[in-house]
Short mmCIF file of C-alpha atoms in Angstrom, two decimals:
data_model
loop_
_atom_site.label_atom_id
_atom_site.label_comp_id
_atom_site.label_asym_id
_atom_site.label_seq_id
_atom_site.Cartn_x
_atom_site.Cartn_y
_atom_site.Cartn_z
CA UNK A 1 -13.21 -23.39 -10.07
CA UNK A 2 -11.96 -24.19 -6.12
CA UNK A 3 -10.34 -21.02 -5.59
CA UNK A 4 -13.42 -19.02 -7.77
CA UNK A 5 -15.47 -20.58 -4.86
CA UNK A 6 -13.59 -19.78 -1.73
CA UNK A 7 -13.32 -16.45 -3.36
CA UNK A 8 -16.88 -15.91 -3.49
CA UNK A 9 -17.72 -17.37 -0.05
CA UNK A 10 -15.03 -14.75 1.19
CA UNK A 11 -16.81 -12.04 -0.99
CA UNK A 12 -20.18 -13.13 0.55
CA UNK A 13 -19.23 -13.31 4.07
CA UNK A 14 -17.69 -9.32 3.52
CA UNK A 15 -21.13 -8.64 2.16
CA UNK A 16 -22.89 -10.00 5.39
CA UNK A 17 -21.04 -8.82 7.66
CA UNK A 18 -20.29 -5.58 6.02
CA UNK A 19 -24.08 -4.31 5.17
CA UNK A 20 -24.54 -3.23 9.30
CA UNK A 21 -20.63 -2.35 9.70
CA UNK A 22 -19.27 0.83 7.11
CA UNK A 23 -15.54 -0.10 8.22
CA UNK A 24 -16.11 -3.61 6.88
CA UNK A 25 -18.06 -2.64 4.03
CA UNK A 26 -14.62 -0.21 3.28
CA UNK A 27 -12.54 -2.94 4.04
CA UNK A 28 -13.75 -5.21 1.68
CA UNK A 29 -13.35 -2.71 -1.08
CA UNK A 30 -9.73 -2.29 -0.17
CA UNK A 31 -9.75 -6.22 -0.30
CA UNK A 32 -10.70 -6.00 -4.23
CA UNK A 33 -8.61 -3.03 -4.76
CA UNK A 34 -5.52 -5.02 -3.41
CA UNK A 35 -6.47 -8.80 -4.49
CA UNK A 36 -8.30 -7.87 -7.54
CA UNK A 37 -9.48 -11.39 -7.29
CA UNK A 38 -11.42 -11.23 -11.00
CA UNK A 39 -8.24 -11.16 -12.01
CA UNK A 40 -6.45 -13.98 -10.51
CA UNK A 41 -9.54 -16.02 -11.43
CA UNK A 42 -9.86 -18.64 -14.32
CA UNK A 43 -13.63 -19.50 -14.05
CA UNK A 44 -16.83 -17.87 -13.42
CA UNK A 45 -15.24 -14.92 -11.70
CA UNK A 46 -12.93 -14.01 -14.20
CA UNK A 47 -13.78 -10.23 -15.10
CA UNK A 48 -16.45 -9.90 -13.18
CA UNK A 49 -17.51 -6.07 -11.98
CA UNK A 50 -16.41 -7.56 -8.20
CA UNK A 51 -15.08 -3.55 -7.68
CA UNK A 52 -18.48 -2.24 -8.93
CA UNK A 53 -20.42 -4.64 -6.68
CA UNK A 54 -18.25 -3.76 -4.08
CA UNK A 55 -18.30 -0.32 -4.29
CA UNK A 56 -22.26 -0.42 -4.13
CA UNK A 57 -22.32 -2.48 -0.85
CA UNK A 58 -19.94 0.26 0.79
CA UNK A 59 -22.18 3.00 0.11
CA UNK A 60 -25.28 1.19 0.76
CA UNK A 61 -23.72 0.40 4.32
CA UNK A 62 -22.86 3.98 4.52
CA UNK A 63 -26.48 4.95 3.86
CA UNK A 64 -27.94 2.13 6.35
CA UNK A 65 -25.25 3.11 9.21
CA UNK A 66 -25.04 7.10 9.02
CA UNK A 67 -25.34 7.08 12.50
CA UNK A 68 -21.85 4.80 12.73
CA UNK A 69 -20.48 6.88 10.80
CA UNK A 70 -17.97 10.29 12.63
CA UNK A 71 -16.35 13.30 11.61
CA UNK A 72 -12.58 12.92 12.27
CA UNK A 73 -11.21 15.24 15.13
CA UNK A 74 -7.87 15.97 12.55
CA UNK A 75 -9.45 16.71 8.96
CA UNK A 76 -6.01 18.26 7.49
CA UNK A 77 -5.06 14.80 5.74
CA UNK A 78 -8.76 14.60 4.15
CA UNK A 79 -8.95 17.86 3.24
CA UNK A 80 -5.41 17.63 1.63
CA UNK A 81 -6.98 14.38 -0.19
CA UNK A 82 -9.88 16.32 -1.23
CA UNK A 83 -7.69 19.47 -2.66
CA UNK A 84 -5.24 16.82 -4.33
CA UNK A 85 -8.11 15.44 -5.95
CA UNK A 86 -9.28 19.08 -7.67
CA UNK A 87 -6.24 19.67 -8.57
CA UNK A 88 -6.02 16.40 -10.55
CA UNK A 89 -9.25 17.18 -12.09
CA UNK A 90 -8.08 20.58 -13.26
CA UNK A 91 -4.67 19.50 -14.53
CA UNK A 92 -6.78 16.48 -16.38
CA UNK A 93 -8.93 18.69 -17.74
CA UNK A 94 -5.45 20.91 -19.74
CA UNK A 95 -3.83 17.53 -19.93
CA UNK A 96 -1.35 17.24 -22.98
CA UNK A 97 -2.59 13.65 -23.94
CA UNK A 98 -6.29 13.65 -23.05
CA UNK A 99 -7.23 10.13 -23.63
CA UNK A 100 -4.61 8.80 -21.69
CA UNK A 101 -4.82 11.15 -19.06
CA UNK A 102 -8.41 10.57 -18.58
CA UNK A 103 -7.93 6.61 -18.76
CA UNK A 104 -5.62 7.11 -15.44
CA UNK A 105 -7.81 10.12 -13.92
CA UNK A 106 -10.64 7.26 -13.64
CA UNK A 107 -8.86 4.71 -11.63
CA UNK A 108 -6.80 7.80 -9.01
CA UNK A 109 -9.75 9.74 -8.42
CA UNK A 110 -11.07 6.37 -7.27
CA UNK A 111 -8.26 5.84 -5.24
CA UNK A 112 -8.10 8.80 -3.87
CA UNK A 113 -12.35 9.25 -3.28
CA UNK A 114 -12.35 6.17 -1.18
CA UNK A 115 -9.09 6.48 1.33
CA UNK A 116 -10.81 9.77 2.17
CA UNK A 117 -13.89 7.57 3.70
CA UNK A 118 -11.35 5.41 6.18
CA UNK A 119 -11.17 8.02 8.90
CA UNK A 120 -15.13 8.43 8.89
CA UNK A 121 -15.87 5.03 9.27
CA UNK A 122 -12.98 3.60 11.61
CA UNK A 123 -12.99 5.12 15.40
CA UNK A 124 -12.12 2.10 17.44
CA UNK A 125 -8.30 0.04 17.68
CA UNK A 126 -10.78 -3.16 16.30
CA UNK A 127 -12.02 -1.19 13.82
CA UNK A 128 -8.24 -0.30 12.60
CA UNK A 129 -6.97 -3.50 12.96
CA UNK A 130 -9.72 -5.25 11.00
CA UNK A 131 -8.38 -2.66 8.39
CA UNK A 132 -4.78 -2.96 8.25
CA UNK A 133 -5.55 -7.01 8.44
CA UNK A 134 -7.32 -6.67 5.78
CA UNK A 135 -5.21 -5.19 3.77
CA UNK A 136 -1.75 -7.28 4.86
CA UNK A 137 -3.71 -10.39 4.14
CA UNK A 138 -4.43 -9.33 0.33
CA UNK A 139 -0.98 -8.82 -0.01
CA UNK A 140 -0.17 -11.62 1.35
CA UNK A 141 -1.69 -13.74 -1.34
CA UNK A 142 1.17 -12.17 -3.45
CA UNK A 143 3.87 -12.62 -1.23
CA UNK A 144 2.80 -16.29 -0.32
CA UNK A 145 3.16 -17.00 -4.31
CA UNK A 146 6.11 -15.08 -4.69
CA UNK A 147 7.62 -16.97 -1.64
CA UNK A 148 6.71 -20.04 -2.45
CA UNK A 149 8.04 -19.50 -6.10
CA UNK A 150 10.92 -18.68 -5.01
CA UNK A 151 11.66 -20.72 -2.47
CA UNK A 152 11.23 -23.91 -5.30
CA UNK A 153 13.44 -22.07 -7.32
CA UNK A 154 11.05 -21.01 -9.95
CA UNK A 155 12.27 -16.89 -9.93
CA UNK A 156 13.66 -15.14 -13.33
CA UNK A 157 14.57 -11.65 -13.65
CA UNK A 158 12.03 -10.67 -16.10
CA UNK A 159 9.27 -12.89 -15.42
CA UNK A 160 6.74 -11.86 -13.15
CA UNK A 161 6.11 -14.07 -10.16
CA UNK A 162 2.55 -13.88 -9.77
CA UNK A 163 0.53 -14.66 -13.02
CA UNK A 164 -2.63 -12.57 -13.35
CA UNK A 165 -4.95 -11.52 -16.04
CA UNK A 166 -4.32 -7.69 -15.80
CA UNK A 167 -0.45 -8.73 -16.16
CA UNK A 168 2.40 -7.35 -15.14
CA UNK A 169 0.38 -4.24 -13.76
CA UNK A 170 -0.81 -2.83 -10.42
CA UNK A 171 0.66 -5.15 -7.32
CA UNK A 172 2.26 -7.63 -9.15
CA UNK A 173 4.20 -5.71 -11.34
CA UNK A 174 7.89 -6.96 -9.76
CA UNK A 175 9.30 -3.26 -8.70
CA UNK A 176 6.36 -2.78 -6.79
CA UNK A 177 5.93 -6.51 -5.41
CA UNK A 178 9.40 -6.04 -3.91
CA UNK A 179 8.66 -2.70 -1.95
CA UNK A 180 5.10 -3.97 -1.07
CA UNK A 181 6.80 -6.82 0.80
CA UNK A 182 9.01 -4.84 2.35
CA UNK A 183 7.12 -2.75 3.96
CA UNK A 184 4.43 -5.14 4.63
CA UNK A 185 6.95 -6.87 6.91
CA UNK A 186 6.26 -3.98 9.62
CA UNK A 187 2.66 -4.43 9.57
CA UNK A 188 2.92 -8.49 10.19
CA UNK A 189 5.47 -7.04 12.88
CA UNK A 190 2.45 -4.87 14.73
CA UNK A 191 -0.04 -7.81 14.05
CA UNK A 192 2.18 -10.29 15.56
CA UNK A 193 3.04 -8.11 18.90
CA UNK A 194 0.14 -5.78 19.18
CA UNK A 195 -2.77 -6.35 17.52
CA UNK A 196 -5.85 -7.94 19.21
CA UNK A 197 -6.16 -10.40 16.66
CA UNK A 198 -2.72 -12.20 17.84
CA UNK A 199 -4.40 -13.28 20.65
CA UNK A 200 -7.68 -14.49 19.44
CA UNK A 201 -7.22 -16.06 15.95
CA UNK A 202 -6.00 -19.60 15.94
CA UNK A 203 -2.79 -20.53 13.90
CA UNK A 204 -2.52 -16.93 13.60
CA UNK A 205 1.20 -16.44 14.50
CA UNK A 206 2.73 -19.05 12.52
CA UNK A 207 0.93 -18.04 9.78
CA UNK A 208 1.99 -14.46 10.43
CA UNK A 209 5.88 -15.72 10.82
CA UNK A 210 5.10 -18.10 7.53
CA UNK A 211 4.02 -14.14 5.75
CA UNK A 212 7.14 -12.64 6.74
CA UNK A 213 9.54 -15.27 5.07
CA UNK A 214 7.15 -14.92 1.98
CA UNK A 215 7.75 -11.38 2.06
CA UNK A 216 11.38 -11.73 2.26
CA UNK A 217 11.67 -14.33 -0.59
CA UNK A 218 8.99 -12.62 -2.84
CA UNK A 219 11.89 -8.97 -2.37
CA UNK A 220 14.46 -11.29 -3.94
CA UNK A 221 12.54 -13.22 -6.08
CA UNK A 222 11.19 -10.16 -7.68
CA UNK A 223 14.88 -9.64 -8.58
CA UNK A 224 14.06 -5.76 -8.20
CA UNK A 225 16.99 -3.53 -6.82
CA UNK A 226 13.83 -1.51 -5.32
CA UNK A 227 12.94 -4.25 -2.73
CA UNK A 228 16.92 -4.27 -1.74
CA UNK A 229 16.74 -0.57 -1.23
CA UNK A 230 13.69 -1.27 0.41
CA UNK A 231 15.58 -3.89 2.84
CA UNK A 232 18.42 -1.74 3.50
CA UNK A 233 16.35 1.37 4.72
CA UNK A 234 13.99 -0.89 7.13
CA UNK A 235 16.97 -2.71 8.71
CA UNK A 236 18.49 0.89 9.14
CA UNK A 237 15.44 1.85 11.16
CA UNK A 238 14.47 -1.38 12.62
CA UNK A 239 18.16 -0.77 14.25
CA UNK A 240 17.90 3.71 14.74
CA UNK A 241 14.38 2.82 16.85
CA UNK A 242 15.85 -0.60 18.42
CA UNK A 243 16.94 -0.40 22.06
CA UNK A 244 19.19 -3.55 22.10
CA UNK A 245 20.93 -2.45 18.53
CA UNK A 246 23.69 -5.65 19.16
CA UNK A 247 20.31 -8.13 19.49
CA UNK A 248 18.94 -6.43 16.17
CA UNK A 249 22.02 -6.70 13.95
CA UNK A 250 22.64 -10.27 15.09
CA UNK A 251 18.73 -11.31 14.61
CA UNK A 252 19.21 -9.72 11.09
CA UNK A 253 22.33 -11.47 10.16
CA UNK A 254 20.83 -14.12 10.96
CA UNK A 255 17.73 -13.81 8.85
CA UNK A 256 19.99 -12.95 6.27
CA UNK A 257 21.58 -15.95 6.55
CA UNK A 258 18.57 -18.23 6.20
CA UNK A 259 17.87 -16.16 2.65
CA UNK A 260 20.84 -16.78 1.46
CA UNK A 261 20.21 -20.06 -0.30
CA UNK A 262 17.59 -18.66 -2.16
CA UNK A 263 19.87 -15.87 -3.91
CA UNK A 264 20.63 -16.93 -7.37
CA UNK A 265 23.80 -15.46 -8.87
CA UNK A 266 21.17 -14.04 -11.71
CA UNK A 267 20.10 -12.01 -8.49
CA UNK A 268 23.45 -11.17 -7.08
CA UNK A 269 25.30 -10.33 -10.71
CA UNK A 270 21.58 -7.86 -10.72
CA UNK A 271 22.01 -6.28 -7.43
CA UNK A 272 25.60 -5.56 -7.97
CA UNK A 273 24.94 -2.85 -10.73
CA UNK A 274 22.78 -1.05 -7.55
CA UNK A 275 26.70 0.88 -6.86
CA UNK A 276 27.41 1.78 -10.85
CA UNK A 277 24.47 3.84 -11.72
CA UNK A 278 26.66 5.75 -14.00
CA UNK A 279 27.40 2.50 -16.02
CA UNK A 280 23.90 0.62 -15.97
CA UNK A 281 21.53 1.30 -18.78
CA UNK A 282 18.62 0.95 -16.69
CA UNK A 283 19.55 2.92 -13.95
CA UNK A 284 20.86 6.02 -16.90
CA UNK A 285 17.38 6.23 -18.27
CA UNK A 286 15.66 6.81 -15.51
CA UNK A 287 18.07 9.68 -15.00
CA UNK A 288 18.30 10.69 -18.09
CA UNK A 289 13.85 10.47 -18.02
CA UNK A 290 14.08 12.99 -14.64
CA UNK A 291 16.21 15.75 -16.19
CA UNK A 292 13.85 15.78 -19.23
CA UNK A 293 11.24 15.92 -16.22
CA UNK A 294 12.69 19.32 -15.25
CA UNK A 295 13.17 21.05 -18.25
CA UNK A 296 9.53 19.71 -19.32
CA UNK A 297 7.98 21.49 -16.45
CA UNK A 298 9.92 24.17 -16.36
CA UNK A 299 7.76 25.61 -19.56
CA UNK A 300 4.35 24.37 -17.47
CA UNK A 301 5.66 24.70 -13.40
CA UNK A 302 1.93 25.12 -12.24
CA UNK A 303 0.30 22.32 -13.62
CA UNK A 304 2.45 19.59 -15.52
CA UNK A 305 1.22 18.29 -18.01
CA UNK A 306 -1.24 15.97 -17.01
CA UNK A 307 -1.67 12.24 -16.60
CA UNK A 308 0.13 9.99 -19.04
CA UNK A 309 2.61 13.49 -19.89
CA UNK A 310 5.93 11.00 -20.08
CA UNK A 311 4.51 10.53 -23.86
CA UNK A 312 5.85 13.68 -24.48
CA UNK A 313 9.55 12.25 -24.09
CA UNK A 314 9.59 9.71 -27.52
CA UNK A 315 12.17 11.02 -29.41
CA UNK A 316 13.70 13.46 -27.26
CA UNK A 317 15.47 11.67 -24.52
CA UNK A 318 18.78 11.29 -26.52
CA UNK A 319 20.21 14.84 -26.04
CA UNK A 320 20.06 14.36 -22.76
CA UNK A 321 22.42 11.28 -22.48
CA UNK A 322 25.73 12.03 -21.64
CA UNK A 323 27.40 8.40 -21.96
CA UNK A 324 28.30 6.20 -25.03
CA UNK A 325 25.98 3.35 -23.18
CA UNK A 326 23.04 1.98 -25.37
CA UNK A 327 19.56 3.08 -23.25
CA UNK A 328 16.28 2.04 -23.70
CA UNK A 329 14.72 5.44 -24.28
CA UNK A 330 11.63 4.13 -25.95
CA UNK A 331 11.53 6.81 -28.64
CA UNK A 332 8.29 5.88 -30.14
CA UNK A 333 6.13 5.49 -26.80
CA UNK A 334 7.88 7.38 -24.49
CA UNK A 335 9.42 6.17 -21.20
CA UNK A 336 7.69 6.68 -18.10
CA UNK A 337 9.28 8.86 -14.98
CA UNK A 338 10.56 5.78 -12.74
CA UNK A 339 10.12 8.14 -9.69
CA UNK A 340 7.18 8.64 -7.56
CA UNK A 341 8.34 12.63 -7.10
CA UNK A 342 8.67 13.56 -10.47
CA UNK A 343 5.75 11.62 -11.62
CA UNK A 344 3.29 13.83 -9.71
CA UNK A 345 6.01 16.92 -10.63
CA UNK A 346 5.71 16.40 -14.29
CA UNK A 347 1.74 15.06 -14.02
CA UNK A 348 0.64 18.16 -11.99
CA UNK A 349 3.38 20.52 -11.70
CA UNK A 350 5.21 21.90 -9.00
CA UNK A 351 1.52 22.92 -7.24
CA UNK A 352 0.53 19.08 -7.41
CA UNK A 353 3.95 18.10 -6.12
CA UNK A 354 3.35 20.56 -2.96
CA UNK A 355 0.15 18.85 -2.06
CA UNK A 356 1.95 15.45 -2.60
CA UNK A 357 4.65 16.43 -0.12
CA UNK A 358 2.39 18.07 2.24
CA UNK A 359 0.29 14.62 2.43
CA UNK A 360 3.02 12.80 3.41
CA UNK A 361 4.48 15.52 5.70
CA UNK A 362 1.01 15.47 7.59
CA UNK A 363 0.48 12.09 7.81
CA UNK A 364 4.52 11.21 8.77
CA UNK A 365 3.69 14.30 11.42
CA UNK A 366 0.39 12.57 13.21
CA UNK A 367 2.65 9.15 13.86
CA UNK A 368 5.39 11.18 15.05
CA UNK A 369 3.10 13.01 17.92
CA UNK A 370 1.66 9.78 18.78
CA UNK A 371 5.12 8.26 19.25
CA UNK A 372 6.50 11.00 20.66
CA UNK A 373 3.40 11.11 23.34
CA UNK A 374 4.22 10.19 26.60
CA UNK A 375 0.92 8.54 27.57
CA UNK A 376 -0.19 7.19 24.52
CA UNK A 377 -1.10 3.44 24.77
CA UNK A 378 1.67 0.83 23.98
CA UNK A 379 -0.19 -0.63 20.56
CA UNK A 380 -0.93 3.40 19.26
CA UNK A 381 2.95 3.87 19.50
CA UNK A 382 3.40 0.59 17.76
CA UNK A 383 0.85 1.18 14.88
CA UNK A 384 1.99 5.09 14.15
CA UNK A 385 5.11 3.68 14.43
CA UNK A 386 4.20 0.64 11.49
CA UNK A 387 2.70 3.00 9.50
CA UNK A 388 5.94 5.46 9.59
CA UNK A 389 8.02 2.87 8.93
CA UNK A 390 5.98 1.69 5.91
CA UNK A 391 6.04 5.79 4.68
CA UNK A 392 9.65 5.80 4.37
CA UNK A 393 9.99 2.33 2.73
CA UNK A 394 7.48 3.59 0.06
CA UNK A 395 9.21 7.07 -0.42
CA UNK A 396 12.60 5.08 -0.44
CA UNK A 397 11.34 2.48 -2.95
CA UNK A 398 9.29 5.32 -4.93
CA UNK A 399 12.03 6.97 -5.95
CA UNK A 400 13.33 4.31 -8.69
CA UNK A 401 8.93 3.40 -9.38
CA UNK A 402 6.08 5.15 -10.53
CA UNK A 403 3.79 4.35 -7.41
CA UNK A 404 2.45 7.42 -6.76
CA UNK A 405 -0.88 6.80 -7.58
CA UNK A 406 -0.64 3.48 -6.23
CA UNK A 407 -3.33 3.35 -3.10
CA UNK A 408 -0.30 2.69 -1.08
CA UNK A 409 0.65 5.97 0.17
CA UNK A 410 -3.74 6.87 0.22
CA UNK A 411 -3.91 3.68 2.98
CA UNK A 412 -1.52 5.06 4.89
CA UNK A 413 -2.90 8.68 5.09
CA UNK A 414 -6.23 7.76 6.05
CA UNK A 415 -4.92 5.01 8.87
CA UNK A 416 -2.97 7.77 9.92
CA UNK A 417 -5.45 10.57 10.40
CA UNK A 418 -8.07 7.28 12.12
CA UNK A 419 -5.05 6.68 14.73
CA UNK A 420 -4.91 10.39 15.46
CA UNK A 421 -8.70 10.59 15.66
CA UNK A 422 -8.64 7.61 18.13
CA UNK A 423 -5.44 8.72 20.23
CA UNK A 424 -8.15 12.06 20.55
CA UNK A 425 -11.21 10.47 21.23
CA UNK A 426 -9.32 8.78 24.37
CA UNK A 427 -7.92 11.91 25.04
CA UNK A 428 -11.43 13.52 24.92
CA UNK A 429 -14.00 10.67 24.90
CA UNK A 430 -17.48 12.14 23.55
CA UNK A 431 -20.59 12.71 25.48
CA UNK A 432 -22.57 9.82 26.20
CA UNK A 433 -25.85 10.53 23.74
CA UNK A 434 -29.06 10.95 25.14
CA UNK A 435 -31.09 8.37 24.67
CA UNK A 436 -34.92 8.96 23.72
CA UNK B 1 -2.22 -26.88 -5.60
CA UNK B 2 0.14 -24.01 -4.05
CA UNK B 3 -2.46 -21.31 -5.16
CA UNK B 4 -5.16 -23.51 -3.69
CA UNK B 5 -3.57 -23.50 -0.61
CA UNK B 6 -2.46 -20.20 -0.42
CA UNK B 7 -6.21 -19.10 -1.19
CA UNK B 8 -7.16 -21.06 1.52
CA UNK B 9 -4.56 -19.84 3.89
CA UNK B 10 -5.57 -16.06 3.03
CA UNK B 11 -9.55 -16.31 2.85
CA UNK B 12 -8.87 -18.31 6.50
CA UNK B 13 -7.36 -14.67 7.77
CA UNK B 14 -9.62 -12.56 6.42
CA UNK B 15 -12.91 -14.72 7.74
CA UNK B 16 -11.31 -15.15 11.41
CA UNK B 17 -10.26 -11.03 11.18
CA UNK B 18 -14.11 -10.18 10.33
CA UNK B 19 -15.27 -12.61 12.64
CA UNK B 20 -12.89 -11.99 15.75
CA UNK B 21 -14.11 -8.09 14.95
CA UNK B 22 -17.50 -8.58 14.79
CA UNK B 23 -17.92 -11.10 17.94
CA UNK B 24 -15.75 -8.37 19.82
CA UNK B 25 -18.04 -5.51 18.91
CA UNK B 26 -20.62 -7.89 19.89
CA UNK B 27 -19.84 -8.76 23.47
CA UNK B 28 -19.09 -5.20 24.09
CA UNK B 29 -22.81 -4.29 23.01
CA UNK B 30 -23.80 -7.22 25.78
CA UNK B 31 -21.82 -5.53 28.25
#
């Protein structure tokens, strides 16, 4: 009943404040999208249409505030989003398994429809801030759980670590908990040393130091080898972009250290299998799920076969095991692809894989110019640089989860192309508008 | 208690974020 309250004053306040302002009318449907508070909620917002409501308030802002709202400089991301999104509608439409196609078509296109609005409504470094705060606070609620669970010792492999009514789905499902903290860690890293709200929010670094242990206990507390991969790629590049690489490994060692209390041996005996993929059962079906992957679209290589296709796999996974091993291989219901690439190659083909790729080519390529600028402004090369890092940690992480409709890799495109539009509206401001 | 807490913690950031925004975009209009 508490937390159903604080909840709604939070909701309310978003409301206020977001009717006048389209970028906080966005961000507080990115807030639901994320939180999904109706979910985590045991009273009289349990189920509630929170997403619908939501979802009204941004586009009645939008209406109110046309004038607030600009056409980005750089429209290659959105109109990548906006071919992406025809495509899916087209490869729905010939789908193999209609009903379950269409159930997922409903909640992407979503996705999808509303990361396209971010660059149109966010032009200022407040404005993208608010955003990415926004959206590392409603993951933090996770993490803080997770951390906390884990810290008191209260982590399974198996067991989810943050109870919620939609289950072990969406953020909380453990695979994807563990890369979301991950690369959530470099976006507390930009608010902590960049952001304008380091300065003026009270308690606000502690807190943020408090997230980033979370983070790290929710990756092993999820017991997920995806959050170790995860680990291992941003320490890589926290070192590759680090000037004082000696500092960086001993700073890391020593974080390392201050984990390593918290690893069970249930988590180490789970993280050594990560080196014998060739012996683990786990690990074997999802290989033995991406070869059927490639023969399956090699009879349909324009279009896949539509949402939900991995159905098509019950019963015909065992020819394509080559070990004496006992796998999984869920024969009656299929087992999904495991792999954020061959998801979208065996959902839409190798057309709908091209326009995946490109996405995250084009967005990965607007960070890099910014950081590669030589008078861009310190936080710009920070937050292209945040957003980069968080890119590869998803890609990394995707390839052993089936994120790719997740509004992960969405978030980042459209912060991406709102950086680039900013970095050009310094470069060129606009003319001052005449004023009747 | 920990999810109260936590609640609090989170709804604490998101209320100061809005509101540190929205005062900022304020005194700028001032100026």
């Amino acid at each position: 009943m508490l937390s159903d309250i604080l909840w709604t004053i939070v909701f309310v306040f978003f409301i206020g404040m977001g009717l006048t302002r389209p970028y906080i009318a966005l961000s507080l449907v990115i807030w639901i999208d994320i939180l999904k508070p109706q979910d985590l909620s045991f009273s009289f917002l349990a189920g509630k249409p929170l997403s619908l409501i939501a979802i009204a308030v941004f586009f009645f802002s939008l209406m109110m505030n046309l004038n607030k709202i600009r056409i980005p400089a750089r429209k290659s991301s959105t109109l990548i989003i906006i071919l992406f999104m025809g495509w899916l509608s087209i490869t729905t439409y010939y789908a193999e398994f209609q009903y379950a196609a269409w159930f997922k078509y409903d909640f992407v296109i979503k996705t999808l429809f509303f990361s396209l609005f971010i660059p149109f409504v966010v032009e200022t470094r407040r404005q993208i801030e608010t955003i990415l705060g926004i959206l590392v606070s409603s993951v933090g609620y996770y993490t803080m759980i997770g951390g906390m669970r884990t810290f008191l010792g209260d982590s399974r492999y198996g067991s989810g670590l943050v109870q919620s009514l939609a289950g072990d789905s969406g953020i909380a499902e453990t695979s994807t908990l563990s890369m979301v903290s991950v690369f959530t860690l470099s976006f507390i890293f930009y608010i902590y040393k960049n952001s304008y709200f380091s300065e003026s929010i009270k308690f606000i670094k502690p807190l943020l130091i408090g997230l980033s242990f979370s983070c790290l206990l929710t990756t092993i507390g999820t017991h997920a080898r995806t959050g170790l991969v995860g680990l291992f790629v941003l320490i890589l590049i926290i070192i590759y972009f680090s000037k004082q690489k000696l500092k960086v490994i001993f700073g890391t060692l020593f974080v390392l250290l201050m984990v390593l209390p918290f690893l069970s041996d249930d988590y180490v005996s789970r993280m050594s299998t990560i080196t014998s993929s060739d012996q683990e059962s786990s690990a074997l079906g999802r290989i033995v799920v991406w070869k059927w992957t490639l023969d399956y679209v090699s009879k349909r290589p324009f279009m896949g076969g539509g949402f939900g296709s991995y159905r098509a796999n019950a019963g015909q996974l065992q020819e394509y095991v080559a070990s004496d091993i006992s796998i999984d291989l869920k024969s009656n219901s299929g087992k999904a692809f495991h792999n954020i690439f061959i998801e979208v190659l065996g959902e839409s083909g190798y057309v709908g894989l091209s326009i995946f790729l490109l996405l995250i080519y084009v967005s990965w390529s607007m960070n890099m110019k910014i950081i590669r600028g030589k008078n861009e402004a310190i936080w710009m090369v920070m937050f292209a640089r945040s957003i980069n890092i968080a890119l590869l940690i998803f890609c990394a992480c995707g390839m052993f989860i089936g994120v790719a409709y997740s509004p992960w890799l969405y978030y980042f495109a459209g912060l991406s192309a709102s950086l680039y539009n900013i970095k050009r509206k310094t470069e060129y401001p606009l003319p001052k508008q005449k004023t009747a | 208690m920990v999810e109260i807490l936590t609640k609090l913690v989170i709804g604490y950031l998101i209320i100061m974020m809005i509101y540190v925004s929205v005062k900022a975009e304020k005194d700028k209009d001032k100026k």
